[in-house]
Short mmCIF file of C-alpha atoms in Angstrom, two decimals:
data_model
loop_
_atom_site.label_atom_id
_atom_site.label_comp_id
_atom_site.label_asym_id
_atom_site.label_seq_id
_atom_site.Cartn_x
_atom_site.Cartn_y
_atom_site.Cartn_z
CA UNK E 1 -153.10 113.37 -59.08
CA UNK E 2 -150.48 115.42 -57.27
CA UNK E 3 -150.47 119.03 -58.43
CA UNK E 4 -147.19 120.73 -59.26
CA UNK E 5 -146.29 123.35 -56.64
CA UNK E 6 -146.45 126.98 -57.64
CA UNK E 7 -144.03 129.48 -56.20
CA UNK E 8 -145.36 132.65 -54.61
CA UNK E 9 -144.33 135.85 -56.38
CA UNK E 10 -141.67 137.83 -54.45
CA UNK E 11 -142.43 141.37 -53.33
CA UNK E 12 -141.00 144.20 -55.43
CA UNK E 13 -138.72 145.40 -52.64
CA UNK E 14 -137.17 141.98 -52.05
CA UNK E 15 -137.46 140.43 -55.50
CA UNK E 16 -134.67 137.93 -56.19
CA UNK E 17 -133.16 137.54 -59.60
CA UNK E 18 -134.92 134.60 -61.26
CA UNK E 19 -132.83 131.48 -61.84
CA UNK E 20 -132.22 129.97 -65.23
CA UNK E 21 -135.06 127.62 -66.19
CA UNK E 22 -134.63 124.67 -68.54
CA UNK E 23 -137.08 122.04 -69.75
CA UNK E 24 -135.58 118.62 -70.44
CA UNK E 25 -137.60 115.91 -72.23
CA UNK E 26 -137.01 112.37 -70.98
CA UNK E 27 -138.40 108.95 -71.89
CA UNK E 28 -138.43 106.16 -69.28
CA UNK E 29 -138.87 102.50 -70.17
CA UNK E 30 -139.22 99.49 -67.87
CA UNK E 31 -139.05 96.03 -69.40
CA UNK E 32 -138.66 92.55 -67.93
CA UNK E 33 -137.04 90.77 -70.87
CA UNK E 34 -137.24 87.18 -69.53
CA UNK E 35 -133.95 85.50 -68.75
CA UNK E 36 -132.28 83.29 -71.36
CA UNK E 37 -133.46 79.97 -70.00
CA UNK E 38 -132.13 76.68 -71.30
CA UNK E 39 -135.54 75.11 -70.61
CA UNK E 40 -138.17 77.27 -72.32
CA UNK E 41 -141.80 76.78 -71.37
CA UNK E 42 -144.51 75.97 -73.89
CA UNK E 43 -144.88 78.94 -76.23
CA UNK E 44 -141.50 80.48 -75.34
CA UNK E 45 -138.90 80.92 -78.05
CA UNK E 46 -135.16 80.77 -77.25
CA UNK E 47 -133.17 83.92 -76.59
CA UNK E 48 -131.45 83.62 -79.98
CA UNK E 49 -134.87 84.22 -81.57
CA UNK E 50 -136.13 86.80 -79.07
CA UNK E 51 -132.94 88.89 -78.84
CA UNK E 52 -132.96 90.57 -82.27
CA UNK E 53 -136.67 91.34 -81.92
CA UNK E 54 -136.21 92.81 -78.45
CA UNK E 55 -133.26 94.98 -79.48
CA UNK E 56 -135.09 96.21 -82.58
CA UNK E 57 -138.01 97.14 -80.34
CA UNK E 58 -135.74 99.01 -77.92
CA UNK E 59 -134.12 100.87 -80.81
CA UNK E 60 -137.56 101.83 -82.12
CA UNK E 61 -138.84 102.95 -78.70
CA UNK E 62 -135.81 105.18 -78.16
CA UNK E 63 -135.30 106.52 -81.71
CA UNK E 64 -135.70 110.28 -81.91
CA UNK E 65 -135.59 110.66 -78.13
CA UNK E 66 -132.54 112.52 -76.86
CA UNK E 67 -132.82 111.25 -73.31
CA UNK E 68 -134.21 107.72 -73.01
CA UNK E 69 -133.45 105.57 -69.96
CA UNK E 70 -134.14 101.84 -70.15
CA UNK E 71 -134.69 99.88 -66.92
CA UNK E 72 -134.46 96.16 -67.67
CA UNK E 73 -135.08 93.18 -65.42
CA UNK E 74 -134.20 89.49 -65.48
CA UNK E 75 -131.08 89.90 -67.63
CA UNK E 76 -128.27 87.39 -67.52
CA UNK E 77 -124.76 88.64 -68.24
CA UNK E 78 -124.80 87.08 -71.71
CA UNK E 79 -127.99 89.00 -72.47
CA UNK E 80 -126.41 92.25 -71.27
CA UNK E 81 -123.55 91.66 -73.72
CA UNK E 82 -125.97 90.95 -76.57
CA UNK E 83 -128.13 94.01 -75.89
CA UNK E 84 -125.15 96.33 -75.49
CA UNK E 85 -123.73 95.08 -78.79
CA UNK E 86 -126.99 95.61 -80.67
CA UNK E 87 -127.77 99.01 -79.16
CA UNK E 88 -124.29 100.19 -80.10
CA UNK E 89 -121.55 102.44 -78.81
CA UNK E 90 -123.88 105.39 -78.17
CA UNK E 91 -125.25 103.45 -75.21
CA UNK E 92 -123.76 102.40 -71.89
CA UNK E 93 -125.22 100.53 -68.94
CA UNK E 94 -124.82 100.16 -65.19
CA UNK E 95 -125.59 97.25 -62.89
CA UNK E 96 -124.28 93.92 -61.66
CA UNK E 97 -125.64 90.44 -61.06
CA UNK E 98 -127.56 89.62 -57.92
CA UNK E 99 -125.30 86.69 -57.04
CA UNK E 100 -121.96 86.63 -55.24
CA UNK E 101 -119.86 87.61 -58.26
CA UNK E 102 -120.32 90.73 -60.37
CA UNK E 103 -121.67 88.72 -63.31
CA UNK E 104 -123.50 86.02 -61.33
CA UNK E 105 -127.26 85.77 -61.56
CA UNK E 106 -129.81 88.15 -62.98
CA UNK E 107 -129.16 91.87 -63.48
CA UNK E 108 -131.60 94.78 -63.27
CA UNK E 109 -129.50 97.08 -65.46
CA UNK E 110 -130.08 100.63 -66.62
CA UNK E 111 -129.13 101.51 -70.20
CA UNK E 112 -128.60 105.17 -71.05
CA UNK E 113 -127.27 107.28 -73.98
CA UNK E 114 -123.72 107.95 -72.82
CA UNK E 115 -123.11 110.62 -75.44
CA UNK E 116 -125.80 112.74 -73.79
CA UNK E 117 -125.62 111.74 -70.12
CA UNK E 118 -122.75 111.01 -67.73
CA UNK E 119 -123.25 108.55 -64.89
CA UNK E 120 -121.63 110.20 -61.87
CA UNK E 121 -122.38 107.40 -59.41
CA UNK E 122 -124.00 103.99 -59.45
CA UNK E 123 -124.67 101.26 -56.95
CA UNK E 124 -126.45 97.93 -56.61
CA UNK E 125 -128.13 97.07 -53.32
CA UNK E 126 -129.88 93.91 -52.21
CA UNK E 127 -133.48 94.00 -51.07
CA UNK E 128 -132.80 92.42 -47.71
CA UNK E 129 -131.79 93.20 -44.14
CA UNK E 130 -128.18 93.40 -45.39
CA UNK E 131 -128.50 95.52 -48.55
CA UNK E 132 -124.76 96.04 -49.04
CA UNK E 133 -123.90 92.37 -49.54
CA UNK E 134 -125.36 89.59 -51.68
CA UNK E 135 -128.30 88.30 -49.68
CA UNK E 136 -131.88 87.10 -49.71
CA UNK E 137 -134.54 89.05 -47.85
CA UNK E 138 -137.24 87.81 -45.46
CA UNK E 139 -139.41 85.14 -47.16
CA UNK E 140 -137.95 85.67 -50.66
CA UNK E 141 -136.85 82.57 -52.53
CA UNK E 142 -134.19 84.43 -54.54
CA UNK E 143 -131.76 87.30 -54.11
CA UNK E 144 -133.41 90.54 -55.25
CA UNK E 145 -131.69 93.81 -56.11
CA UNK E 146 -132.11 97.42 -57.12
CA UNK E 147 -129.68 99.16 -59.46
CA UNK E 148 -129.34 102.90 -58.84
CA UNK E 149 -127.65 105.57 -60.91
CA UNK E 150 -127.30 109.34 -60.82
CA UNK E 151 -126.87 110.96 -64.23
CA UNK E 152 -125.93 114.46 -65.39
CA UNK E 153 -126.83 115.88 -68.79
CA UNK E 154 -123.54 116.78 -70.46
CA UNK E 155 -124.64 120.15 -71.82
CA UNK E 156 -127.61 121.24 -69.71
CA UNK E 157 -126.43 120.03 -66.33
CA UNK E 158 -129.78 118.43 -65.47
CA UNK E 159 -129.44 115.69 -62.84
CA UNK E 160 -131.68 112.63 -62.61
CA UNK E 161 -131.70 109.53 -60.44
CA UNK E 162 -132.93 106.31 -62.06
CA UNK E 163 -133.54 102.99 -60.28
CA UNK E 164 -134.33 99.55 -61.74
CA UNK E 165 -135.61 96.67 -59.62
CA UNK E 166 -137.27 93.26 -59.58
CA UNK E 167 -139.21 92.10 -56.51
CA UNK E 168 -139.56 88.49 -55.40
CA UNK E 169 -142.37 86.48 -56.97
CA UNK E 170 -143.10 84.37 -53.87
CA UNK E 171 -142.28 86.28 -50.69
CA UNK E 172 -145.16 88.57 -49.68
CA UNK E 173 -143.23 89.91 -46.71
CA UNK E 174 -140.15 90.39 -48.89
CA UNK E 175 -142.10 92.47 -51.41
CA UNK E 176 -143.54 94.62 -48.63
CA UNK E 177 -140.14 95.32 -47.09
CA UNK E 178 -138.56 95.76 -50.53
CA UNK E 179 -141.01 98.57 -51.23
CA UNK E 180 -140.07 100.20 -47.93
CA UNK E 181 -136.38 99.93 -48.81
CA UNK E 182 -136.93 101.45 -52.25
CA UNK E 183 -138.69 104.45 -50.74
CA UNK E 184 -135.84 104.83 -48.25
CA UNK E 185 -133.15 104.56 -50.95
CA UNK E 186 -134.94 107.05 -53.19
CA UNK E 187 -135.17 109.60 -50.37
CA UNK E 188 -131.51 109.04 -49.54
CA UNK E 189 -130.33 109.54 -53.12
CA UNK E 190 -132.44 112.64 -53.58
CA UNK E 191 -131.02 114.37 -50.50
CA UNK E 192 -127.39 113.29 -50.01
CA UNK E 193 -125.94 115.41 -52.82
CA UNK E 194 -125.12 119.12 -52.90
CA UNK E 195 -127.25 119.43 -56.02
CA UNK E 196 -130.71 117.89 -55.75
CA UNK E 197 -131.72 115.78 -58.76
CA UNK E 198 -134.50 117.22 -60.90
CA UNK E 199 -136.33 113.90 -60.83
CA UNK E 200 -136.09 110.44 -59.22
CA UNK E 201 -137.54 107.58 -61.29
CA UNK E 202 -138.06 103.91 -60.43
CA UNK E 203 -138.85 101.26 -63.02
CA UNK E 204 -139.36 97.60 -62.36
CA UNK E 205 -141.19 94.33 -62.15
CA UNK E 206 -142.76 94.52 -58.70
CA UNK E 207 -144.58 91.16 -58.86
CA UNK E 208 -147.36 93.08 -57.14
CA UNK E 209 -150.70 94.15 -58.58
CA UNK E 210 -152.29 97.46 -57.51
CA UNK E 211 -154.34 95.49 -54.96
CA UNK E 212 -151.27 94.02 -53.27
CA UNK E 213 -149.41 95.35 -50.26
CA UNK E 214 -146.14 96.23 -51.98
CA UNK E 215 -147.84 98.47 -54.53
CA UNK E 216 -149.97 100.06 -51.82
CA UNK E 217 -146.80 100.80 -49.84
CA UNK E 218 -145.18 102.40 -52.88
CA UNK E 219 -148.16 104.71 -53.41
CA UNK E 220 -149.28 105.30 -49.81
CA UNK E 221 -149.59 108.87 -48.49
CA UNK E 222 -146.17 109.84 -47.21
CA UNK E 223 -144.31 107.40 -49.45
CA UNK E 224 -143.23 110.26 -51.68
CA UNK E 225 -144.01 108.18 -54.77
CA UNK E 226 -146.59 108.31 -57.55
CA UNK E 227 -147.40 105.64 -60.11
CA UNK E 228 -146.75 107.52 -63.36
CA UNK E 229 -149.77 105.83 -64.95
CA UNK E 230 -151.99 107.62 -62.43
CA UNK E 231 -150.69 111.02 -63.55
CA UNK E 232 -152.19 110.67 -67.03
CA UNK E 233 -155.95 110.26 -67.59
CA UNK E 234 -156.78 106.64 -68.40
CA UNK E 235 -158.36 107.60 -71.71
CA UNK E 236 -154.97 109.02 -72.75
CA UNK E 237 -153.02 105.82 -72.01
CA UNK E 238 -151.58 104.13 -75.09
CA UNK E 239 -151.79 100.43 -75.84
CA UNK E 240 -152.44 97.78 -73.23
CA UNK E 241 -153.29 97.87 -69.54
CA UNK E 242 -151.80 94.59 -68.34
CA UNK E 243 -148.01 94.24 -68.34
CA UNK E 244 -147.44 90.52 -67.71
CA UNK E 245 -148.76 88.24 -70.44
CA UNK E 246 -146.95 84.94 -69.82
CA UNK E 247 -146.08 82.84 -72.87
CA UNK E 248 -149.60 81.47 -72.95
CA UNK E 249 -149.20 78.82 -70.25
CA UNK E 250 -152.63 77.61 -69.04
CA UNK E 251 -151.64 78.12 -65.38
CA UNK E 252 -150.60 81.77 -65.82
CA UNK E 253 -152.88 84.81 -65.91
CA UNK E 254 -152.13 88.24 -67.38
CA UNK E 255 -151.81 91.02 -64.80
CA UNK E 256 -150.40 94.46 -64.17
CA UNK E 257 -147.19 94.12 -62.15
CA UNK E 258 -144.65 96.34 -63.97
CA UNK E 259 -144.57 100.03 -63.07
CA UNK E 260 -142.81 103.35 -63.42
CA UNK E 261 -142.80 105.54 -60.31
CA UNK E 262 -141.74 109.16 -59.85
CA UNK E 263 -140.78 110.79 -56.57
CA UNK E 264 -142.86 113.66 -55.21
CA UNK E 265 -142.75 116.60 -55.10
CA UNK E 266 -141.70 116.64 -58.73
CA UNK E 267 -140.85 119.15 -61.39
CA UNK E 268 -141.53 116.55 -64.07
CA UNK E 269 -144.66 117.02 -66.15
CA UNK E 270 -145.79 113.62 -67.43
CA UNK E 271 -146.83 113.93 -71.07
CA UNK E 272 -147.58 110.36 -72.16
CA UNK E 273 -147.86 106.81 -70.83
CA UNK E 274 -148.29 103.46 -72.53
CA UNK E 275 -147.86 99.70 -72.30
CA UNK E 276 -146.49 98.46 -75.61
CA UNK E 277 -147.14 95.08 -77.21
CA UNK E 278 -144.68 92.20 -76.87
CA UNK E 279 -146.08 90.21 -79.82
CA UNK E 280 -146.79 91.09 -83.44
CA UNK E 281 -147.86 89.38 -86.69
CA UNK E 282 -145.47 86.47 -86.30
CA UNK E 283 -147.01 85.69 -82.87
CA UNK E 284 -143.54 85.35 -81.30
CA UNK E 285 -143.61 86.83 -77.82
CA UNK E 286 -140.48 88.88 -77.30
CA UNK E 287 -140.87 88.39 -73.56
CA UNK E 288 -143.55 87.30 -71.12
CA UNK E 289 -143.81 90.97 -70.10
CA UNK E 290 -144.66 94.11 -72.05
CA UNK E 291 -142.55 97.28 -71.99
CA UNK E 292 -143.93 100.16 -69.92
CA UNK E 293 -143.12 103.59 -71.39
CA UNK E 294 -143.57 107.17 -70.16
CA UNK E 295 -142.54 110.57 -71.50
CA UNK E 296 -142.02 113.65 -69.38
CA UNK E 297 -140.63 117.16 -69.38
CA UNK E 298 -138.28 117.88 -66.49
CA UNK E 299 -138.08 121.48 -65.34
CA UNK E 300 -134.83 122.54 -63.68
CA UNK E 301 -133.74 125.84 -62.18
CA UNK E 302 -130.14 126.99 -61.91
#
């Protein structure tokens, strides 16, 4: 676990006036919601059944939290419209489809409470050698993207950068290079502004277990990233460990491939972490993934 840095006390003769310190609670959620397929697999219910359950779950997971950010993956445009409608006018989202047109293909959107936070810039990049245009990277079988946003708290002035992504499920080389690109983009977005963000967060479906190369790249020394789950003792984790469940297909195996990362060094103190269920008494799986949730307190100095 990376320890928070402590500042040395200034000498009496050269003591600077202390800056204003604020503590900002924030909840981060990453959730692959499963695209609205017209050909559901065995055990999968159609989007018309899953949608109200998913949106009710998102409303529950964010209720009472002033500053929740939701990183979703595998959303078609029609699903974005449905989710935005059910979350209501207090929410906005950023992101575009991974295809040629703005609404073509899957999104990795970020939903945020627009009454509390302003999005001051946003961008979608492709995880490829040509990240500024729709493209497929290395051995990937599909276009893959990352959605990035910088947000400012409307009353406190706290700045955060949030990124949502979905790595390729086939291309090993593509996942490796996608991780390298994410680290590069995160460093870029944390340093190219006059005011440094208080925290940089990445949520996504990485299609990579902790034993795979992409995850190891994300958490390698010098990457500047920590898996948020590793910052909380395991016996304090809530709920499940595995994040991908499938819909019960006999050829699929549950595994941990969805993560929340935070950039180091950080002023965020992680206070809780959990992997929430995607199925309840009715046995309807809301998605083939479970939502990953973390709470933190962000310390800012002005």
